[in-house]
C-alpha atoms as an extended CHARMM CRD file, in Angstrom:
* protein
*
        53  EXT
         1         1  UNK       CA            199.6670000000      107.7260000000       85.5530000000  PROA      1               0.0000000000
         2         2  UNK       CA            197.0470000000      104.9850000000       86.0250000000  PROA      2               0.0000000000
         3         3  UNK       CA            196.6470000000      102.2480000000       83.4930000000  PROA      3               0.0000000000
         4         4  UNK       CA            193.0790000000      101.7030000000       82.1990000000  PROA      4               0.0000000000
         5         5  UNK       CA            191.6430000000       98.2330000000       82.6830000000  PROA      5               0.0000000000
         6         6  UNK       CA            190.2250000000       96.4780000000       79.6600000000  PROA      6               0.0000000000
         7         7  UNK       CA            186.4690000000       96.1270000000       79.6310000000  PROA      7               0.0000000000
         8         8  UNK       CA            185.2920000000       92.5690000000       79.2070000000  PROA      8               0.0000000000
         9         9  UNK       CA            182.2380000000       92.0580000000       77.0250000000  PROA      9               0.0000000000
        10        10  UNK       CA            180.4620000000       88.9070000000       78.3150000000  PROA      10              0.0000000000
        11        11  UNK       CA            178.2640000000       88.6920000000       75.2160000000  PROA      11              0.0000000000
        12        12  UNK       CA            181.2030000000       88.5280000000       72.8460000000  PROA      12              0.0000000000
        13        13  UNK       CA            183.1380000000       86.3200000000       75.2420000000  PROA      13              0.0000000000
        14        14  UNK       CA            180.6180000000       83.4250000000       75.1040000000  PROA      14              0.0000000000
        15        15  UNK       CA            179.2050000000       84.0180000000       71.5900000000  PROA      15              0.0000000000
        16        16  UNK       CA            181.2610000000       81.2540000000       69.9700000000  PROA      16              0.0000000000
        17        17  UNK       CA            180.0920000000       78.6730000000       72.4870000000  PROA      17              0.0000000000
        18        18  UNK       CA            176.3720000000       79.4670000000       72.4580000000  PROA      18              0.0000000000
        19        19  UNK       CA            175.5400000000       80.5430000000       68.9000000000  PROA      19              0.0000000000
        20        20  UNK       CA            175.7500000000       77.3560000000       66.8600000000  PROA      20              0.0000000000
        21        21  UNK       CA            173.9900000000       76.2010000000       63.7110000000  PROA      21              0.0000000000
        22        22  UNK       CA            170.9380000000       74.0590000000       64.4240000000  PROA      22              0.0000000000
        23        23  UNK       CA            168.8690000000       72.0360000000       61.9500000000  PROA      23              0.0000000000
        24        24  UNK       CA            165.2830000000       73.1170000000       61.3930000000  PROA      24              0.0000000000
        25        25  UNK       CA            162.5400000000       70.6530000000       62.2920000000  PROA      25              0.0000000000
        26        26  UNK       CA            160.2430000000       69.5090000000       59.4950000000  PROA      26              0.0000000000
        27        27  UNK       CA            156.8740000000       70.9350000000       60.5600000000  PROA      27              0.0000000000
        28        28  UNK       CA            154.8610000000       68.9300000000       58.0410000000  PROA      28              0.0000000000
        29        29  UNK       CA            156.3900000000       65.6650000000       59.2600000000  PROA      29              0.0000000000
        30        30  UNK       CA            155.7890000000       66.6160000000       62.9110000000  PROA      30              0.0000000000
        31        31  UNK       CA            152.1710000000       67.5600000000       62.1290000000  PROA      31              0.0000000000
        32        32  UNK       CA            151.5630000000       64.1010000000       60.6440000000  PROA      32              0.0000000000
        33        33  UNK       CA            152.9040000000       62.5900000000       63.8760000000  PROA      33              0.0000000000
        34        34  UNK       CA            150.2770000000       64.5310000000       65.8670000000  PROA      34              0.0000000000
        35        35  UNK       CA            152.2830000000       67.5320000000       67.0790000000  PROA      35              0.0000000000
        36        36  UNK       CA            150.5990000000       70.9240000000       67.1710000000  PROA      36              0.0000000000
        37        37  UNK       CA            152.2190000000       74.1020000000       68.4180000000  PROA      37              0.0000000000
        38        38  UNK       CA            149.0980000000       75.5450000000       69.9920000000  PROA      38              0.0000000000
        39        39  UNK       CA            146.8300000000       72.9220000000       71.4950000000  PROA      39              0.0000000000
        40        40  UNK       CA            143.1280000000       73.5840000000       71.0270000000  PROA      40              0.0000000000
        41        41  UNK       CA            141.9320000000       74.2000000000       74.5670000000  PROA      41              0.0000000000
        42        42  UNK       CA            138.3540000000       75.0520000000       75.4670000000  PROA      42              0.0000000000
        43        43  UNK       CA            138.0110000000       78.2480000000       77.4580000000  PROA      43              0.0000000000
        44        44  UNK       CA            136.0040000000       77.7780000000       80.6330000000  PROA      44              0.0000000000
        45        45  UNK       CA            133.2590000000       80.3870000000       80.9950000000  PROA      45              0.0000000000
        46        46  UNK       CA            131.5450000000       80.4950000000       84.3840000000  PROA      46              0.0000000000
        47        47  UNK       CA            127.7320000000       80.2010000000       84.1650000000  PROA      47              0.0000000000
        48        48  UNK       CA            127.2430000000       83.4410000000       86.1300000000  PROA      48              0.0000000000
        49        49  UNK       CA            128.2250000000       85.5600000000       83.1450000000  PROA      49              0.0000000000
        50        50  UNK       CA            125.3010000000       84.2880000000       81.0710000000  PROA      50              0.0000000000
        51        51  UNK       CA            122.6180000000       84.8650000000       83.7280000000  PROA      51              0.0000000000
        52        52  UNK       CA            120.2580000000       87.7610000000       83.2330000000  PROA      52              0.0000000000
        53        53  UNK       CA            119.2050000000       89.4160000000       86.4760000000  PROA      53              0.0000000000
């Protein structure tokens, strides 16, 4: 009779190494330093869209 091979779960195998506690960043402090998550960027609109033919 054949012996079944054990299935290796790669997610569980490396979970202890990759999932660590990390400190949260203080958003209010970062905002005072000038950081913003989404930079305000002007959207370029070509002038052809506003022309009336």
